[in-house]
Coordinates of C-alpha atoms and ligand atoms in Angstrom, one line a residue:
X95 CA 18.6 -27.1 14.3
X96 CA 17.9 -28.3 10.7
X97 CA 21.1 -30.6 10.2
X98 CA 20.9 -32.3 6.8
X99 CA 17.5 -30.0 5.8
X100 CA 16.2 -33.4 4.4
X101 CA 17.5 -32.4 0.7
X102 CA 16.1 -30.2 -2.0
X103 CA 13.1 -29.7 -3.4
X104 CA 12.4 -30.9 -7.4
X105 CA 13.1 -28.1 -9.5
X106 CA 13.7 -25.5 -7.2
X107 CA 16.4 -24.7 -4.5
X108 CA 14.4 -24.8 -1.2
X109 CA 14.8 -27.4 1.5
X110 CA 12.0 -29.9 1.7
X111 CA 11.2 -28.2 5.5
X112 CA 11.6 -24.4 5.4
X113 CA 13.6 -23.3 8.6
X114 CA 13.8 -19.9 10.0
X115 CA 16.8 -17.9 10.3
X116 CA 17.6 -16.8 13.9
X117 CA 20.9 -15.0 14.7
X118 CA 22.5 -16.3 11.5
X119 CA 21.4 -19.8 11.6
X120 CA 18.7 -22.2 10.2
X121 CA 16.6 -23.2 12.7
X122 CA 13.5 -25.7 13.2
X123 CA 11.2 -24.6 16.2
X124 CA 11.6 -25.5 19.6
X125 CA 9.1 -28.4 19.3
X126 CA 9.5 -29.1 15.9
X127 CA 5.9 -28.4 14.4
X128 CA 5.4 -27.6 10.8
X129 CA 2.6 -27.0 8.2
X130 CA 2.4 -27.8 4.4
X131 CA 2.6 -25.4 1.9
X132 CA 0.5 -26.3 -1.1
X133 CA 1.3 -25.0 -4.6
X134 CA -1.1 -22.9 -6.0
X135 CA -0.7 -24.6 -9.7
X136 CA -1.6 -27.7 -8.7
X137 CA -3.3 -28.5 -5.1
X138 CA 0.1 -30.7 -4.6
X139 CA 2.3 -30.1 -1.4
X140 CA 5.5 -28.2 -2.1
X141 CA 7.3 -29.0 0.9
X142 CA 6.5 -28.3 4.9
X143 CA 7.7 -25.2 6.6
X144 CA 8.9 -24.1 10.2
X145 CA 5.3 -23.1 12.3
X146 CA 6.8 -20.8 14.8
X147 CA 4.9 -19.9 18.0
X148 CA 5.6 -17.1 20.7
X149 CA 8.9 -19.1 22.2
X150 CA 10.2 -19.1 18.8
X151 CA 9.3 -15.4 17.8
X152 CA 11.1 -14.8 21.8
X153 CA 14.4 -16.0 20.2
X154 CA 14.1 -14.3 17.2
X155 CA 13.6 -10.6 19.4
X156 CA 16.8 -11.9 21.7
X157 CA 18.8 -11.9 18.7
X158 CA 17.9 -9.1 17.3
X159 CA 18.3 -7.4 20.6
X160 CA 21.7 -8.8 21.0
X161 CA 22.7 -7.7 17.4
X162 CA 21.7 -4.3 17.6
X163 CA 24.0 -2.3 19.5
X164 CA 26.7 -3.3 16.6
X165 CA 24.8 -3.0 13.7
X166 CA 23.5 0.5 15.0
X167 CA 27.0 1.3 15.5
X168 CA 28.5 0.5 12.0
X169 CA 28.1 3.8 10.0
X170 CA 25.1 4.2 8.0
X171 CA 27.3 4.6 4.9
X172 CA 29.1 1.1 5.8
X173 CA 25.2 -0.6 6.4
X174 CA 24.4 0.5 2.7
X175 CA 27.1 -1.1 1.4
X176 CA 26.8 -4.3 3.4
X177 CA 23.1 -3.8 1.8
X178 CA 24.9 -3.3 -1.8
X179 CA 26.5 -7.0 -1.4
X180 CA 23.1 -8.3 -0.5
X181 CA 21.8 -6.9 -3.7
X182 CA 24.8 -8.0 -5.7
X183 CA 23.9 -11.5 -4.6
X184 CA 20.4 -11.2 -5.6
X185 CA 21.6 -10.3 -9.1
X186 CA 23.8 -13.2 -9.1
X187 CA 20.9 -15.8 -7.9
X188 CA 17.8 -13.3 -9.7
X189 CA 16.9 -16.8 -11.9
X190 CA 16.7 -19.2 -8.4
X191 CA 15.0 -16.3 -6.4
X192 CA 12.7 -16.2 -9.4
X193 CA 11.6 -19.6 -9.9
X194 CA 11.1 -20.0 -6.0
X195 CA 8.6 -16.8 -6.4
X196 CA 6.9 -18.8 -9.3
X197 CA 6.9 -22.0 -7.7
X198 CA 5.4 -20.8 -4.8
X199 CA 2.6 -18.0 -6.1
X200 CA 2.0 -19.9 -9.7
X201 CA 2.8 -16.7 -11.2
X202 CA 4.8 -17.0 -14.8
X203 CA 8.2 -16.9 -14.9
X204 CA 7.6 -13.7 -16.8
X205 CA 6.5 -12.0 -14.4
X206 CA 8.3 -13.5 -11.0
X207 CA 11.5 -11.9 -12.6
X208 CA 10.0 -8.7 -13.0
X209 CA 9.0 -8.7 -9.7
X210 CA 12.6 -9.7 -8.6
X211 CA 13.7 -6.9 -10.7
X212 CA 11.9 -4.5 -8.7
X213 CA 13.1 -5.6 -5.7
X214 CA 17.1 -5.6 -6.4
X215 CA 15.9 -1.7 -7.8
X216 CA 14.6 -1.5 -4.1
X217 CA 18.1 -2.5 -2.5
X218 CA 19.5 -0.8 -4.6
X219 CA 18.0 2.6 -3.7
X220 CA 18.0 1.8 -0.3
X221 CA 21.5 1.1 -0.4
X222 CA 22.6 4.2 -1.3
X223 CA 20.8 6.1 1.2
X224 CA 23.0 5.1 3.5
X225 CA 24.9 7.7 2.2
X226 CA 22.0 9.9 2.6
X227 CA 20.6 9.7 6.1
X228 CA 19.6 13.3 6.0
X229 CA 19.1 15.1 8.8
X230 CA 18.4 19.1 9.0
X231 CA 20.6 21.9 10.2
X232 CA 19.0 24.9 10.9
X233 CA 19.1 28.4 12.7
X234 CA 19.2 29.1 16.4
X235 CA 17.5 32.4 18.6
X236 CA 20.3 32.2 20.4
X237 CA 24.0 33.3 20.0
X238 CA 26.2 30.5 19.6
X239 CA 24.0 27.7 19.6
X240 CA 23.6 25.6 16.3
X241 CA 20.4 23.4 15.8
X242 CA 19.9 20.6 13.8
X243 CA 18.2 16.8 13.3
X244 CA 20.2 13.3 13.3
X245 CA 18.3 9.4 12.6
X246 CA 19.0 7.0 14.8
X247 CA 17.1 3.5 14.7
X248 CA 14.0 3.0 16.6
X249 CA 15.5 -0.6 17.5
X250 CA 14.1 -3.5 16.9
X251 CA 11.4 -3.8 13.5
X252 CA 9.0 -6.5 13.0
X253 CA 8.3 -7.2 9.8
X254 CA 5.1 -8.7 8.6
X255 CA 3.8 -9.2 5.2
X256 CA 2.0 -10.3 2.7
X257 CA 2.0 -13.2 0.2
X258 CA 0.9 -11.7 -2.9
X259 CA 4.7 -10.1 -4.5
X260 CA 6.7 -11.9 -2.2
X261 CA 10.1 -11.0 -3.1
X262 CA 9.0 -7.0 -3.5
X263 CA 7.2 -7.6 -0.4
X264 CA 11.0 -8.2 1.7
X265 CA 13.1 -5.8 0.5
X266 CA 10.3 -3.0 0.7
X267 CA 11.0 -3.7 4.6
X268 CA 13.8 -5.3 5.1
X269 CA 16.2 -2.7 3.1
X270 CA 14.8 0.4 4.7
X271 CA 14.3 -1.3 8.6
X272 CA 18.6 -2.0 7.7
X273 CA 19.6 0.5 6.2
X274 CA 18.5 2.8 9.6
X275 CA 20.0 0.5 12.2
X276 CA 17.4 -1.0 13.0
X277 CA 18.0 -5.3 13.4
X278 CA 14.8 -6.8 11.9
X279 CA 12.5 -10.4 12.4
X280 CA 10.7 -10.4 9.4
X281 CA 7.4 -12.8 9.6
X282 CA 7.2 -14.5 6.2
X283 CA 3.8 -15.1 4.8
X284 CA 2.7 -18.0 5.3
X285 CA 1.7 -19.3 1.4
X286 CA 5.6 -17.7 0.3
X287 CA 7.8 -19.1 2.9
X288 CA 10.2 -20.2 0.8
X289 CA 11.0 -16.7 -0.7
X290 CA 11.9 -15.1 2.3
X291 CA 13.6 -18.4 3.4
X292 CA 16.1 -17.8 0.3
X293 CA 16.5 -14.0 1.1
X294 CA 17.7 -15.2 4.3
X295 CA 20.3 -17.6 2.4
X296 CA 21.3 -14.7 0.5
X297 CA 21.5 -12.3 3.4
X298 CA 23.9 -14.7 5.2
X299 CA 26.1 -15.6 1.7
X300 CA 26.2 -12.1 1.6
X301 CA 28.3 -11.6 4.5
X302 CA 25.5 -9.7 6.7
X303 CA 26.0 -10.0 10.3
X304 CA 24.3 -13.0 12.6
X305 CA 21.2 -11.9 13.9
X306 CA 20.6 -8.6 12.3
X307 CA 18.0 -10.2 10.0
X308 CA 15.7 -13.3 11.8
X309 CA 13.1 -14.8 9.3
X310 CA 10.5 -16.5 11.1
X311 CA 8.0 -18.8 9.4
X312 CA 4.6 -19.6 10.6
X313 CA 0.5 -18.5 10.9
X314 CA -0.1 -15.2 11.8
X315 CA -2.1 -15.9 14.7
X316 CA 0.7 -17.9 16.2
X317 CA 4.4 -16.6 15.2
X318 CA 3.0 -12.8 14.0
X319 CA 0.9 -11.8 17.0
X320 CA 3.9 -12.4 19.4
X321 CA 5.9 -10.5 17.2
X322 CA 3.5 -7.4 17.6
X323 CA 2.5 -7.7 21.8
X324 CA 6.6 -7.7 22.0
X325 CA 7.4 -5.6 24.5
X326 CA 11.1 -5.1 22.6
X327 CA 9.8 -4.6 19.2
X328 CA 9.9 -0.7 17.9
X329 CA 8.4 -0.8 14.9
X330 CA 5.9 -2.9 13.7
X331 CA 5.6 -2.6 9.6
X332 CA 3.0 -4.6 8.4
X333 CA 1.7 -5.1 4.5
X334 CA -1.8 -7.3 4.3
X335 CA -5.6 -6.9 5.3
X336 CA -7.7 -4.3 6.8
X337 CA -8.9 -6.3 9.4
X338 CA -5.6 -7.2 10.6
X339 CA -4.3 -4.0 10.5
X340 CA -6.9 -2.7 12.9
X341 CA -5.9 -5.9 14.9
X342 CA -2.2 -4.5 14.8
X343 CA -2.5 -0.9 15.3
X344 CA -4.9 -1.6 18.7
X345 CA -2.2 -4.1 20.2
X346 CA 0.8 -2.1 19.8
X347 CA -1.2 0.9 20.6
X348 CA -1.5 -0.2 24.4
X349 CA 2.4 0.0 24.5
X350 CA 2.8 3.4 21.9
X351 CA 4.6 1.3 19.5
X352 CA 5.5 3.0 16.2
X353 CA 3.2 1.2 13.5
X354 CA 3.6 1.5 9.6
X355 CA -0.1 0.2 8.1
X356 CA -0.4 -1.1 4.0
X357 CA -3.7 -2.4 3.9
X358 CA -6.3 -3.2 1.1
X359 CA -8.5 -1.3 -1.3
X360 CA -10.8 -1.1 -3.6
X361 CA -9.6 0.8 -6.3
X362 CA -11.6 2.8 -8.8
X363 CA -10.6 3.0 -12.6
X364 CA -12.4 5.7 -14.2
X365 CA -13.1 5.6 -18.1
X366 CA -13.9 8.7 -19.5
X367 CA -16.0 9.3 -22.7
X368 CA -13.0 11.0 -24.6
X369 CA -10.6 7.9 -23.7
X370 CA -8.6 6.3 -25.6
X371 CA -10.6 3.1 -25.3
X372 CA -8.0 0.7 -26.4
X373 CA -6.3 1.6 -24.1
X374 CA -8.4 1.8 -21.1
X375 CA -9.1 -2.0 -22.1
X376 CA -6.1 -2.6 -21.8
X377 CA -4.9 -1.0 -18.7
X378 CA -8.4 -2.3 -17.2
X379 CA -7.3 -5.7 -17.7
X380 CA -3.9 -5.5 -16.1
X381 CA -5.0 -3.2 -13.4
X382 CA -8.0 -6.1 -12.9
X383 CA -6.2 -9.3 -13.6
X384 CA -2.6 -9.1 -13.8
X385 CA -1.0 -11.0 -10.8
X386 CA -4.2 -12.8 -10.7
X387 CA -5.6 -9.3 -9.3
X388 CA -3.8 -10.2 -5.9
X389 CA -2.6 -6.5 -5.4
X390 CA -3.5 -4.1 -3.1
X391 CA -3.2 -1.8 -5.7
X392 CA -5.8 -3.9 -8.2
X393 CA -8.3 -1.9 -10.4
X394 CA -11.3 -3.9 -8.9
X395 CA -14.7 -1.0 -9.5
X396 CA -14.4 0.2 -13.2
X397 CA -16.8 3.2 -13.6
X398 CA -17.4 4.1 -17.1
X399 CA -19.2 7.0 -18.9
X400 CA -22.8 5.6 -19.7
X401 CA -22.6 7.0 -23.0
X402 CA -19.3 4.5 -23.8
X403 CA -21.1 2.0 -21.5
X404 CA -22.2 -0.4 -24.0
X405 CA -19.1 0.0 -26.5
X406 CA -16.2 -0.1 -24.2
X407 CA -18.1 -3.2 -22.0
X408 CA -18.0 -5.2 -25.3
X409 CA -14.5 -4.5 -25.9
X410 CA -13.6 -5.5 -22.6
X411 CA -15.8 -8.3 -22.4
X412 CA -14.0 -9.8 -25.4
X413 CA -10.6 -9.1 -24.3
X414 CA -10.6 -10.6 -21.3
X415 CA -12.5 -13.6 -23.1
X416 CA -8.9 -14.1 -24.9
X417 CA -6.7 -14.3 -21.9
X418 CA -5.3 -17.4 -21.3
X419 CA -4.8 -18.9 -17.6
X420 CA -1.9 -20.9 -16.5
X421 CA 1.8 -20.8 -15.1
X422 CA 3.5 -20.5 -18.1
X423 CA 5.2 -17.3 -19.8
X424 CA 2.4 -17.2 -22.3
X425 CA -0.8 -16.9 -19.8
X426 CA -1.8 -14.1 -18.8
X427 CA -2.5 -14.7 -15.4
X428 CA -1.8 -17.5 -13.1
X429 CA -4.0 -19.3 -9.6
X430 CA -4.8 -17.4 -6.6
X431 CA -2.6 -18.0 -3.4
X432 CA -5.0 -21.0 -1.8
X433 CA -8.5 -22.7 -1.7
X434 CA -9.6 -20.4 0.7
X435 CA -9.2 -17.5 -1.3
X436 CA -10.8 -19.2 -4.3
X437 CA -13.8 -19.9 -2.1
X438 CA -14.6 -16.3 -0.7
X439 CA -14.6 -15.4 -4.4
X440 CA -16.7 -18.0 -5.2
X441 CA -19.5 -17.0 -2.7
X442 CA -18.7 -13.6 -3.2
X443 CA -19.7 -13.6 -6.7
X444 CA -22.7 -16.4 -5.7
X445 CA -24.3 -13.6 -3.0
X446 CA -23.7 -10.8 -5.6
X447 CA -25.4 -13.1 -8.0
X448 CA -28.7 -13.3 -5.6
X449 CA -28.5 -9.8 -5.1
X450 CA -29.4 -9.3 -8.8
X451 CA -25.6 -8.8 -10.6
X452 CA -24.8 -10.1 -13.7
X453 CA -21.9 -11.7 -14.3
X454 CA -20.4 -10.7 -17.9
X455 CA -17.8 -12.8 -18.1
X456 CA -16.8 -15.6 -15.4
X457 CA -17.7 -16.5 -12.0
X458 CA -16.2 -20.0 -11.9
X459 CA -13.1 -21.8 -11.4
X460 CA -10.9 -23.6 -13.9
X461 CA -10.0 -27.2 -13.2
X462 CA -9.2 -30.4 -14.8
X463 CA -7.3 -30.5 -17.5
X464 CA -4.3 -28.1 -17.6
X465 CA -5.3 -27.1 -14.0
X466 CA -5.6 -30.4 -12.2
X467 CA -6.4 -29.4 -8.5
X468 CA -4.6 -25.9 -9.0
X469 CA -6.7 -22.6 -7.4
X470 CA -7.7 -20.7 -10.8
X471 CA -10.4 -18.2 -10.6
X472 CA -11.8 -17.4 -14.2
X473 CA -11.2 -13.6 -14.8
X474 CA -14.3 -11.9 -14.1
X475 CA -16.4 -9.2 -14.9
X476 CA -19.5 -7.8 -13.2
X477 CA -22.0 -5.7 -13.4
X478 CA -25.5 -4.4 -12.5
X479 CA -24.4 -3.6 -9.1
X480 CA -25.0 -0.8 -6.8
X481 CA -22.4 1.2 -4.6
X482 CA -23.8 0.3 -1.6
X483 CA -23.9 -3.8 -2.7
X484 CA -21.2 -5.9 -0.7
X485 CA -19.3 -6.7 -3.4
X486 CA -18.7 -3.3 -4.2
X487 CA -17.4 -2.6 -0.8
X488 CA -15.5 -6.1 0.1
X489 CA -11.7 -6.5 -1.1
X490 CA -11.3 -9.5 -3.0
X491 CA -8.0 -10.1 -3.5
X492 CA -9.2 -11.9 -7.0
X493 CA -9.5 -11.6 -10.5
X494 CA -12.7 -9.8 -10.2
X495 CA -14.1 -6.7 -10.8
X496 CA -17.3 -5.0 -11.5
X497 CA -18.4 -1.9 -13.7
X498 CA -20.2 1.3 -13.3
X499 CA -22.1 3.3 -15.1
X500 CA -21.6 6.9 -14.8
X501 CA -23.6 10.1 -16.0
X502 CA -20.9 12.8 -15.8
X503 CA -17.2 13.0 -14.6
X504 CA -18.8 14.5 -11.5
X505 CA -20.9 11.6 -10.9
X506 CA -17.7 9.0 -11.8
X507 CA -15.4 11.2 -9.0
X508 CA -18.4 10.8 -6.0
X509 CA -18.3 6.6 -7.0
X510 CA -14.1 6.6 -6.7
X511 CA -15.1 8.5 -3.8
X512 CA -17.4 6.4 -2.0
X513 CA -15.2 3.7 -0.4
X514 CA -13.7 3.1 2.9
X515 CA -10.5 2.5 1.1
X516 CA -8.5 5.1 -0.5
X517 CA -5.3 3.3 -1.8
X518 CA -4.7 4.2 -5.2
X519 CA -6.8 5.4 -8.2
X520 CA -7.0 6.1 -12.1
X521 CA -8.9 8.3 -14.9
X522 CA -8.4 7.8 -18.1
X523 CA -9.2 10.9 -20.1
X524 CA -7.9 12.9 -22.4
X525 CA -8.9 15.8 -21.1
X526 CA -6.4 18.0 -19.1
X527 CA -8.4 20.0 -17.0
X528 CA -10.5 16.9 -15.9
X529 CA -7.5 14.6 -14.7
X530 CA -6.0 17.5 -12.8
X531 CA -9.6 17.6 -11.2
X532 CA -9.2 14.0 -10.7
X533 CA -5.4 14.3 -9.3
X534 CA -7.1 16.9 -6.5
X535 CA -9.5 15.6 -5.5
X536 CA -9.7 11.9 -5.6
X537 CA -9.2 10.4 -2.1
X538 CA -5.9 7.8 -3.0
X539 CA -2.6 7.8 -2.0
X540 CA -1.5 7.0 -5.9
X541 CA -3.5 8.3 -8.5
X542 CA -2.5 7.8 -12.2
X543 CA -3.4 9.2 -15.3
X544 CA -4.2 7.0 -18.5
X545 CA -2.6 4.0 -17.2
X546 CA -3.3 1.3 -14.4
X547 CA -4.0 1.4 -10.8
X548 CA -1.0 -0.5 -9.8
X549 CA 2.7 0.1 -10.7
X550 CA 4.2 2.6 -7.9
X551 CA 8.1 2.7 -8.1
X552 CA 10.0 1.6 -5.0
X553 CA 11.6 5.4 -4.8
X554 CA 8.1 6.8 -4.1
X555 CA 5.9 6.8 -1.3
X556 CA 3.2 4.5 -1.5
X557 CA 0.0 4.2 0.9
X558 CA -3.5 4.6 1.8
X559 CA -6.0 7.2 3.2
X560 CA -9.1 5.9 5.3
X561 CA -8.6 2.6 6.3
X562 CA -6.2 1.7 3.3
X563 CA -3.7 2.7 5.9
X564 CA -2.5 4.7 8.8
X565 CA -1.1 7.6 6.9
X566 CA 2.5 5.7 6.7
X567 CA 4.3 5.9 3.4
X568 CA 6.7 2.9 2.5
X569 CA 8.7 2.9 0.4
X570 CA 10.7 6.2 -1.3
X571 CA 12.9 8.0 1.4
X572 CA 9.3 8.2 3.4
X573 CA 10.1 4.8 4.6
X574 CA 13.5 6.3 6.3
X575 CA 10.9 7.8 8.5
X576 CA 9.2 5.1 9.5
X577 CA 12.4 3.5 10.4
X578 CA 14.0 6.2 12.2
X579 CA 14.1 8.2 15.1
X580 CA 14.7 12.0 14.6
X581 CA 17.2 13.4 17.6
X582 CA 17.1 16.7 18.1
X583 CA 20.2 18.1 18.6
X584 CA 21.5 21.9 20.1
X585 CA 25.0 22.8 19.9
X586 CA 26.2 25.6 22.3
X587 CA 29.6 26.6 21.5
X588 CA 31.5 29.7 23.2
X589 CA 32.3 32.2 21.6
X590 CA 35.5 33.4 23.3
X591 CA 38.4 31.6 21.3
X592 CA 42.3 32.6 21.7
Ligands
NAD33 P1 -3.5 -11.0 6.0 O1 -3.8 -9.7 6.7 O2 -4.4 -12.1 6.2 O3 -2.0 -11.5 6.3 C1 -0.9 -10.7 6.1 C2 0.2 -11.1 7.0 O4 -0.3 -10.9 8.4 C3 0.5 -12.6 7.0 O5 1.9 -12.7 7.1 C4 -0.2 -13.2 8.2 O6 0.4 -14.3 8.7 C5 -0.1 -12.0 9.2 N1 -1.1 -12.0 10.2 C6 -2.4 -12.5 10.1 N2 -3.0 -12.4 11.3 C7 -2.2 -11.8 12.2 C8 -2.2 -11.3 13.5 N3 -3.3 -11.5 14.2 N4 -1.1 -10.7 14.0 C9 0.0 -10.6 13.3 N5 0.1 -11.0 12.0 C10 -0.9 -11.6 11.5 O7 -3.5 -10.6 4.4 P2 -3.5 -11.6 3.2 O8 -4.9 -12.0 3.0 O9 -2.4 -12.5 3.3 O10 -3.1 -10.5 2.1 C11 -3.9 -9.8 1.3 C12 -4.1 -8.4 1.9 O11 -2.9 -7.6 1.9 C13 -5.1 -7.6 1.1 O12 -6.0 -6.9 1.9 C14 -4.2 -6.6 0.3 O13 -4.8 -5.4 -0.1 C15 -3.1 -6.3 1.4 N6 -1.9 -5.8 0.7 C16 -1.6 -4.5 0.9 C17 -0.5 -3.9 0.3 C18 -0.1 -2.5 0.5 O14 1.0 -2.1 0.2 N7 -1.1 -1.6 0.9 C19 0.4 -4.7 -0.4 C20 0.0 -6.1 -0.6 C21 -1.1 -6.6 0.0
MN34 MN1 -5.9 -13.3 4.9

């Protein structure tokens, strides 16, 4: 047990070692190990955190096992509002959960609230479907007998995710995985421990039963694998990579595990030649750089009309040439999450180099002054590449993204097309006919129209077709079905009553 959690942090309320939270206490691991988390803004080490391995992860599932039977049994309406007081607390501490989400990503302040914003809108929704568990009552072929659906949780979730919105990234799971009776271990990321550390605080402040919620720090490898081969767990939700994904879906396959799959893409922006070119700059440069272009949902393959090519490159070229990159409320976008990450850009952009690309804008990292040892990727623009080139195909999780040049809408759709993502997409157009081509027949799970690629709401269904996903939608009252088992249920009454 973590007894006097070797004090605070500078500047940010997080214990200098991040402990999990098994059955509603903070907990080293059984052997003690731990690995340093490194902030993004500097290179420095932030503080160490809790590296869990299967033993650990085994605790975890026996609390949540133990839990379940009461949590399951409080009524669905009474779990929504427990989930309403976990919200209320969020609200109350939105400025700490905040500055840990910036501390620990190097996004601006700016934008770490926003992003805690959309999560409390996420409890918030979820909480109130408590109230709306709906099943389905229907008709019968036989006399007397009444037909209908309940939910019931599937039992135990694990809950794995990603580091890029780490707060969003939580409730998006935990909220729905609670608010069906299901008890949950989430697996934190390991560059945003401290974020789903301080949901834990907030879960417990908040009055939420021991061991319905277990946050378990550590690599993926080692504390989310024996999460997944659990023969207890339920439900496996997991938000990150492709390759993982397919890792996920073929282990809990052998035991017919339910699995919930957000993976990556490699999102098309289409400008057309009657655009509004202002704004397509501008939504090109959010979908491409906000968040340091560490979304899933990123604009990363730009295809423009040729006969705008020239005009709306230049544009874009000098736009992007004015954003400023740093922490603060005034950049535009902050580092990436670690070195690694900086480095697979790096090559990336080095190998699309040698294939013949041209790199408009970019290409390096920013360090020394202002950035001391931080991980900042220069926004970047590309072009001169094919389809079939590996930077066109490879998710890069980066500020990076490379144009197209397209002959006719017709031409632009086949490019969106010709991934082996399909996560979310955009036109821009002003043309109605054109985008409601677009909307039909654009393989996405989100498509937009005259804005960005990124920016679902947290009461719709978001996901991925071809291997952006496995057909799952979280969040929206999809998720309920994810986390959820439908009963079938027959009523036979008689009819004879005195
Ligand atoms: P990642 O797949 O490397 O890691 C994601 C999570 O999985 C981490 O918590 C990690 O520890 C864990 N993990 C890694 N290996 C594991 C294993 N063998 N078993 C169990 N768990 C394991 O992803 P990343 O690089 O951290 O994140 C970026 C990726 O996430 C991108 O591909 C991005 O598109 C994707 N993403 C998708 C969505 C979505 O909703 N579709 C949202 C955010 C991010
Ligand atoms: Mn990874």
């Amino acid at each position: 047990m973590v007894g006097g959690r070797l004090g605070k942090v500078k500047d940010m309320n997080a214990p200098q070692l991040i402990p999990n939270w098994v059955d509603g206490i903070e907990c080293e691991t059984h052997d003690g190990r731990s690995f340093a988390k490194v902030n993004p803004a500097d290179g420095s080490v932030l503080f160490s955190v809790a590296r869990s391995q299967k033993t650990d992860m085994n605790f975890a599932v026996e609390s949540a096992r133990n839990s379940l039977p009461d949590w399951a049994a409080v009524p669905p309406v009474k779990r929504g509002l427990m989930l309403h007081d976990i919200v209320m607390h969020m609200i109350e501490r939105k400025d700490e959960i905040a500055e840990v989400v910036h501390k620990e990503t190097g996004k601006s302040m700016k934008d770490a609230l926003g992003e805690t914003g959309g999560a409390i809108e996420c409890g918030l929704f979820y909480a109130s479907e408590g109230q709306r568990l709906y099943g389905r009552t229907t008709t019968s072929s036989v006399a007397n007998k009444y037909a209908s659906t309940i939910r019931q949780p599937v039992g135990i979730a694990g809950l794995i995710i990603a580091a890029n919105t780490p707060i969003a990234n939580v409730a998006w799971k935990v909220f729905p995985a609670l608010v069906c009776g299901n008890t949950a271990i989430l697996k934190a990321a390991e560059d945003t421990p401290a974020t789903a550390w301080m949901f834990g605080e907030i879960a417990h402040e908040a009055g939420l039963q021991a061991g319905v919620l277990n946050i378990m720090q550590g690599y993926g490898e080692e504390a989310g694998a024996p999460l997944v081969e659990h023969p207890d767990v339920g439900v496996i939700s997991f938000t990150g990579s492709t390759e993982v994904g397919r890792l996920i879906q073929q282990k809990a396959g052998e035991r017919l595990a339910k699995v919930s799959l957000e993976l990556g893409g490699k999102n098309p922006l289409v400008v057309c030649d009657d655009a509004d070119l202002d704004n397509a700059v501008k939504q090109v440069l959010l979908s491409a750089f906000s968040n340091a272009g560490q979304r899933c949902a990123s604009g990363s393959r730009i295809i423009v009309f040729e006969s705008i090519y020239d005009q709306f490159t230049k544009k874009l070229v000098e736009r992007t040439n004015k954003l400023k990159v740093g922490i603060d409320d005034g950049h535009d976008l902050g580092p990436v999450i670690n070195e690694q990450q900086l480095q697979n850009m790096l090559q990336a952009v080095k190998k699309a180099e040698s294939d013949g690309a041209r790199v408009l804008i970019g290409g390096k990292r920013f360090s020394g002054k202002g950035y001391k040892s931080g991980f900042y990727m220069a926004p970047t623009l590309i072009d001169n590449v094919k389809p079939k080139d590996e930077i066109s195909r490879c998710e890069l999780f980066g500020p990076i993204a490379c144009l197209y040049k397209a002959k006719s809408y017709t031409q632009a759709l086949k490019m969106a097309n010709d991934s082996r993502y399909g996560l979310t997409a955009c036109i821009h157009t002003k043309d109605f006919d054109r985008a409601n081509h677009f909307i039909q027949h654009v393989q996405a799970g989100t498509v937009v129209v005259n804005a960005g690629t990124y920016g679902s709401e947290p009461h719709m269904p978001f996901g991925g077709l071809k291997q952006s996903g496995n057909s799952t939608r979280e969040p929206g009252t999809e998720a309920l079905d994810i986390y959820s088992e439908l009963k079938n249920v027959y009523i036979n009454v008689s009819s004879s009553v005195d």
